[in-house]
Every structure is written in C-alpha cells, then in structure tokens.
Coordinates of C-alpha atoms in Angstrom, one line a residue:
M18 CA 0.0 0.0 0.0
M19 CA 1.2 3.5 -0.8
N20 CA 1.8 5.9 2.1
Y21 CA 0.3 9.3 1.4
S22 CA 1.8 12.5 2.9
L23 CA -0.9 14.7 4.5
T24 CA 1.0 17.7 3.2
D25 CA 0.9 16.3 -0.3
L26 CA -2.9 15.6 -0.1
K27 CA -3.6 19.1 1.2
L28 CA -1.5 20.5 -1.6
F29 CA -3.2 18.4 -4.2
L30 CA -6.6 19.6 -2.9
A31 CA -5.5 23.3 -2.9
V32 CA -4.0 23.1 -6.5
A33 CA -7.2 21.3 -7.8
E34 CA -9.5 23.9 -6.2
E35 CA -7.4 26.9 -7.2
G36 CA -6.6 25.6 -10.7
S37 CA -3.0 26.8 -10.2
V38 CA 0.1 25.4 -8.7
S39 CA 1.3 28.8 -7.5
R40 CA -2.0 29.7 -5.9
G41 CA -2.3 26.2 -4.3
A42 CA 1.2 26.5 -3.0
N43 CA 0.5 29.9 -1.5
R44 CA -2.6 28.4 0.2
C45 CA -0.4 25.7 1.8
H46 CA 2.4 28.1 2.7
L47 CA 4.8 26.5 0.2
S48 CA 7.0 27.9 -2.5
A49 CA 5.8 27.3 -6.1
P50 CA 8.9 25.2 -7.0
S51 CA 8.5 23.1 -3.9
A52 CA 4.8 22.6 -4.6
S53 CA 5.5 21.7 -8.2
L54 CA 8.1 19.1 -7.1
R55 CA 5.7 17.6 -4.6
I56 CA 2.9 17.2 -7.2
K57 CA 5.3 15.6 -9.6
D58 CA 6.6 13.2 -7.0
L59 CA 3.0 12.3 -6.1
E60 CA 2.2 11.6 -9.7
E61 CA 5.3 9.4 -10.2
K62 CA 4.5 7.4 -7.1
L63 CA 0.9 6.8 -8.3
G64 CA 2.2 6.1 -11.9
L65 CA -0.4 8.4 -13.5
A66 CA -1.0 12.1 -14.3
L67 CA -3.3 14.0 -12.0
F68 CA -3.2 17.4 -13.7
V69 CA -3.0 18.7 -17.3
R70 CA -0.7 21.6 -17.4
G71 CA -1.6 24.6 -19.5
A72 CA -0.6 28.2 -20.1
R73 CA -3.3 29.5 -17.8
G74 CA -3.0 27.0 -15.0
V75 CA -3.8 23.3 -14.4
S76 CA -6.9 21.2 -14.8
L77 CA -7.6 17.7 -13.4
T78 CA -7.3 14.5 -15.5
V79 CA -10.0 11.9 -15.1
A80 CA -7.8 10.1 -12.5
G81 CA -7.3 13.5 -10.8
T82 CA -11.0 14.0 -10.5
V83 CA -11.4 10.6 -8.9
M84 CA -8.6 11.4 -6.5
L85 CA -10.1 14.7 -5.6
E86 CA -13.3 13.1 -4.3
H87 CA -11.4 10.7 -2.1
V88 CA -9.1 13.5 -0.8
R89 CA -12.1 15.7 0.1
R90 CA -13.6 12.8 2.0
C91 CA -10.3 12.2 3.8
M92 CA -9.9 15.9 4.7
A93 CA -13.6 16.0 5.9
G94 CA -12.9 12.9 8.1
L95 CA -9.9 14.5 9.6
E96 CA -11.8 17.7 10.4
Q97 CA -14.5 15.6 12.0
M98 CA -11.9 13.7 14.1
N99 CA -10.5 17.1 15.3
S100 CA -14.0 18.3 16.1
D101 CA -14.8 15.1 18.0
L102 CA -11.5 15.2 20.0
L103 CA -11.7 18.9 20.8
P104 CA -14.2 18.5 23.7
Y105 CA -11.9 16.1 25.4
A106 CA -9.0 18.6 25.3
Q107 CA -11.4 21.1 26.8
G108 CA -12.3 19.0 29.8
L109 CA -15.0 16.6 28.4
T110 CA -16.0 14.3 31.3
T111 CA -18.3 11.8 29.6
H112 CA -19.6 10.6 26.2
L113 CA -22.9 8.7 26.0
T114 CA -24.4 6.9 23.1
F115 CA -28.2 7.3 23.1
F116 CA -30.5 5.3 20.8
A117 CA -34.2 6.3 20.7
N118 CA -37.2 5.9 18.4
N119 CA -38.4 8.6 16.0
N120 CA -41.3 9.6 18.2
A121 CA -39.1 10.4 21.2
I122 CA -36.5 12.2 19.2
N123 CA -39.0 14.5 17.6
S124 CA -41.3 15.0 20.6
F125 CA -39.7 14.8 24.1
L126 CA -35.9 14.5 23.9
P127 CA -35.0 18.0 22.5
K128 CA -36.3 19.7 25.7
D129 CA -35.1 17.1 28.1
L130 CA -31.6 17.0 26.6
S131 CA -31.5 20.8 26.6
R132 CA -32.1 20.8 30.3
F133 CA -29.4 18.1 30.7
F134 CA -26.8 20.0 28.8
A135 CA -27.6 23.2 30.7
A136 CA -26.8 21.3 33.9
Y137 CA -23.9 19.2 32.6
P138 CA -22.2 21.2 29.7
T139 CA -19.1 19.0 29.5
V140 CA -21.0 15.8 28.5
R141 CA -21.4 14.8 24.9
I142 CA -24.2 12.6 23.5
T143 CA -24.4 10.7 20.2
L144 CA -28.2 10.4 19.6
E145 CA -29.3 8.0 16.9
E146 CA -32.7 6.9 15.7
R147 CA -33.4 3.2 15.8
M148 CA -36.3 0.7 15.9
G149 CA -37.4 -0.5 19.3
H150 CA -35.9 -4.1 19.0
E151 CA -32.7 -2.7 17.7
I152 CA -32.4 -0.3 20.7
V153 CA -33.0 -3.1 23.2
A154 CA -30.4 -5.3 21.5
A155 CA -27.8 -2.4 21.3
V156 CA -28.2 -1.4 25.0
S157 CA -28.0 -5.1 26.2
M158 CA -24.8 -5.6 24.1
G159 CA -23.2 -2.4 25.2
R160 CA -23.3 -0.7 21.8
A161 CA -25.5 2.0 23.4
D162 CA -25.5 3.4 26.9
I163 CA -29.2 4.2 27.1
G164 CA -32.3 3.9 25.0
V165 CA -35.9 5.0 24.7
V166 CA -38.4 2.5 23.4
A167 CA -42.1 2.2 23.1
I168 CA -42.3 -1.6 22.7
E169 CA -43.8 -3.7 25.4
I170 CA -41.0 -6.2 26.0
D171 CA -38.6 -6.9 28.8
H172 CA -35.0 -8.1 28.9
A173 CA -33.3 -9.9 31.7
E174 CA -30.2 -7.7 31.5
L175 CA -32.0 -4.4 31.3
D176 CA -33.9 -2.0 33.6
F177 CA -36.9 -0.2 32.1
I178 CA -38.1 3.1 33.6
P179 CA -41.3 4.9 32.6
Y180 CA -40.6 8.0 30.5
Q181 CA -43.4 9.6 28.5
E182 CA -46.9 8.7 27.3
D183 CA -48.1 9.4 23.8
K184 CA -50.4 8.0 21.1
F185 CA -50.6 7.6 17.4
V186 CA -53.5 9.6 15.7
L187 CA -54.7 9.8 12.2
I188 CA -54.7 13.3 10.6
V189 CA -56.7 14.1 7.6
P190 CA -57.6 17.3 5.6
A191 CA -60.6 19.1 7.0
S192 CA -62.6 18.4 3.8
H193 CA -61.9 14.6 4.0
R194 CA -64.7 12.1 4.4
F195 CA -63.3 11.0 7.8
A196 CA -63.0 14.5 9.2
A197 CA -66.2 14.4 11.1
R198 CA -65.3 11.1 12.9
Q199 CA -63.8 10.9 16.4
S200 CA -61.9 7.6 15.9
I201 CA -61.0 5.1 13.3
R202 CA -59.5 1.6 12.9
Y203 CA -56.3 1.2 10.9
F204 CA -57.8 -1.2 8.4
E205 CA -60.5 1.4 7.4
C206 CA -57.9 3.8 6.1
L207 CA -55.5 1.6 4.3
S208 CA -57.0 2.4 0.9
E209 CA -56.3 6.1 1.4
T210 CA -53.4 8.1 -0.1
W211 CA -50.7 8.5 2.5
I212 CA -48.1 11.0 3.5
C213 CA -45.2 9.3 5.3
L214 CA -41.7 9.8 6.7
Q215 CA -38.9 8.6 4.6
S216 CA -38.2 4.9 4.2
G217 CA -35.9 3.6 7.0
S218 CA -37.4 5.8 9.7
A219 CA -38.7 3.9 12.7
V220 CA -42.3 5.2 12.3
H221 CA -42.5 4.5 8.6
T222 CA -41.2 0.9 9.1
Y223 CA -43.6 0.4 11.9
L224 CA -46.7 1.5 10.0
V225 CA -45.8 -0.4 6.9
N226 CA -45.3 -3.6 8.9
K227 CA -48.7 -3.1 10.6
A228 CA -50.4 -2.7 7.2
T229 CA -48.7 -5.9 6.0
E230 CA -50.0 -7.7 9.1
L231 CA -53.5 -6.7 8.0
G232 CA -52.9 -8.0 4.5
G233 CA -52.7 -4.5 3.0
R234 CA -50.2 -1.9 1.9
L235 CA -49.9 1.8 2.0
D236 CA -50.3 3.9 -1.1
I237 CA -47.7 6.4 -0.3
R238 CA -47.9 9.6 -2.4
V239 CA -45.1 11.6 -0.7
Q240 CA -42.3 10.8 1.7
V241 CA -40.6 13.6 3.7
A242 CA -37.9 14.0 6.2
G243 CA -39.9 15.3 9.2
F244 CA -43.3 15.6 10.8
D245 CA -43.6 19.3 9.9
G246 CA -43.6 18.3 6.2
V247 CA -46.1 15.5 6.9
T248 CA -48.6 17.8 8.6
Q249 CA -48.3 20.6 6.1
L250 CA -48.9 18.2 3.2
V251 CA -52.0 16.7 5.0
S252 CA -53.2 20.2 5.6
S253 CA -52.9 21.0 1.9
G254 CA -55.0 18.0 1.0
A255 CA -52.3 15.8 -0.4
G256 CA -53.2 12.8 1.7
V257 CA -53.6 11.3 5.2
A258 CA -51.0 10.4 7.8
I259 CA -50.5 8.7 11.2
V260 CA -48.3 10.7 13.5
P261 CA -47.7 10.9 17.3
M262 CA -50.1 13.2 19.1
S263 CA -47.1 14.9 20.8
I264 CA -45.9 16.5 17.6
L265 CA -49.3 18.3 17.1
P266 CA -49.4 20.8 20.0
D267 CA -49.9 23.7 17.6
V268 CA -52.0 22.1 14.9
R269 CA -55.5 23.2 15.7
S270 CA -56.5 24.9 12.5
N271 CA -59.5 24.5 10.2
S272 CA -57.4 22.8 7.6
I273 CA -56.8 19.5 9.5
A274 CA -58.8 17.0 11.5
I275 CA -57.4 14.7 14.2
L276 CA -58.9 11.2 14.8
D277 CA -58.1 8.8 17.6
L278 CA -56.6 5.6 16.2
D279 CA -58.6 2.8 17.7
E280 CA -55.8 0.2 17.9
P281 CA -54.0 -1.2 21.0
W282 CA -50.7 -0.4 19.5
A283 CA -51.6 3.3 19.0
L284 CA -50.8 3.9 22.7
R285 CA -47.1 4.7 23.1
H286 CA -45.7 3.9 26.6
H287 CA -42.2 5.2 26.2
R288 CA -39.6 3.8 28.6
V289 CA -35.9 4.4 29.2
C290 CA -33.8 1.3 29.1
L291 CA -30.3 0.7 30.3
R292 CA -28.1 -2.1 31.5
K293 CA -28.7 -3.3 35.1
G294 CA -26.2 -1.6 37.4
A295 CA -25.0 0.9 34.8
M296 CA -25.9 3.9 36.7
A297 CA -23.8 2.8 39.7
S298 CA -20.6 3.1 37.6
N299 CA -21.5 6.0 35.4
T300 CA -22.4 9.3 37.2
Q301 CA -23.4 11.2 34.1
L302 CA -25.7 8.3 32.9
R303 CA -27.3 8.5 36.3
N304 CA -27.7 12.3 36.0
L305 CA -29.3 11.9 32.5
V306 CA -31.7 9.3 33.7
S307 CA -32.7 11.5 36.6
I308 CA -33.6 14.4 34.3
L309 CA -35.4 12.2 31.8
C310 CA -37.5 10.3 34.4
E311 CA -38.0 13.0 37.1
R312 CA -41.7 13.0 36.3

C-alpha cells in the first residue's frame, strides 16, 4: 500500500481547487517550485497524471477527478476527528451513546436534553434513531449506553423506567370524508393516499409492517424527512397520515382533523432502558436518567 503524505494531499486539494500550482502552493504556505516538485513526485508514485498543465494553470485529469473526491472525504474525516476530539481537550468528562425511536427524538428528547446540557455542559451525547428491538439489543450488548423504546417487551439484563406517554393519531384534511369522525380503525384507512416519513425511519417501518399484518399496503404519495412536512402536506389536502399526538401541539387549524386511532398499539408507553447496574458506575448516565425520568 502506498503511504500518502498529509501535506501532499492538502497541496493536491489546494491546487485542484485553485486551478493553479502557484496559488495552491500559497494556500499551503509552500514555494511554487517546492509545490510543483511535490505534485510531480506524487504523480510518479501513483504512476499516473493528476493534472493537465496549461498556459493559464492546471486542470484535473479523469484520474485526478477521482482522487479529488477521495481526498475531500479524507480531509472531511480528519476535520470531523479534530472536532470530536476537541471537547476532550477542553475537559469533556463523559460521552454517552443514546438510541431512541423517532417519536421520542421529535417530541420529548429535545427539551429534556436541553435541560441536561444546561446542567452538565461537558458531557457529549451521540443520539441515533433506531427501531425498538434494535435499541434493546444495542443497549444489552453495550453498543448504546441508554435507549428510549415504546415496545412492550422486557429483557433480563436491562432495567426499564417509565418515560413519556403518547399515542398515534390519524390526521386528515378538513374536507376529508373521515374529518367528522372521532376515531377510526387502521384497516379502514389503508386504501387512502398516504403522506409518510422517509423509508428507513422507525415510524415508517412500523406503520408499513402493521399494514402488512392486515394484508394491506400503504399507497404512499409523498415521503418527507420530518413531521412538519407531513402535517403541512396533509393540511394542503395531499393525503392522510399517522403521527404521534405529541408532535401536534400547535396544529389546531380549520385545515386539518385529528382522529383517535382505535388500535391497542396506538398507545405509546415510552420507557428508558439501560443495563442493570449501569448507573452505579456512570455518574453522568445517572444524571441523564434522573432528568429524563424525574416525572
């Protein structure tokens, strides 16, 4: 394997972006002759030309274009590494990995984590969205320190602590034929045109699986990244959607109707899960659980 000099990679990137060896050299605080020699040595080691030299500067060859994309990713990775390490140099005391479902991430965790960071500013948290069964498995195996799930299962190696209550509801345009109803069964609306979160999100996967269990499928018209987009599209008349009630505190307009979903699984009993005894050996994990579950 070839060993690449970080200086050479930075120089290559600068020359490629500037379209000039001299300007690239200046950006890297090198003399033009030194930069030119470094680029030439790099090309010789690779056994291919990276640049086409011209009277007005340089341009990338096809191979140079390929290398440019890789070098940019390498530089971005190094910058991210520096960013991730900086908090430790500034006195970071703890890093926690937190897995949660989409509902909790969009509804409850932003405010709770804001309060936690206000009290413990030197802690860093990696928060990732996962399905409930994935969260339980990750916490039990030590790949995550803590999780929030809404599935009604237990695990011999985990403690489960009540967190937040929520429920799924159906939202429809105010002019929709269901708008006058108070509640509805899931099977009654499977034939509707749906607005959903993007494929891969926990809520999307959950609802698609529930439809499959009923022998149906969702006719999805639009998939969007967040619940704000879902509610706006429903309000505009584009389709119907199932969303957590907690993301609708401000949606009380004449353009949308909210129906209770008459299904046992519509109730969302969110619980914090963590390994048994974990709080005894991790002070900041104990502090986080205290803030999340103080209710």
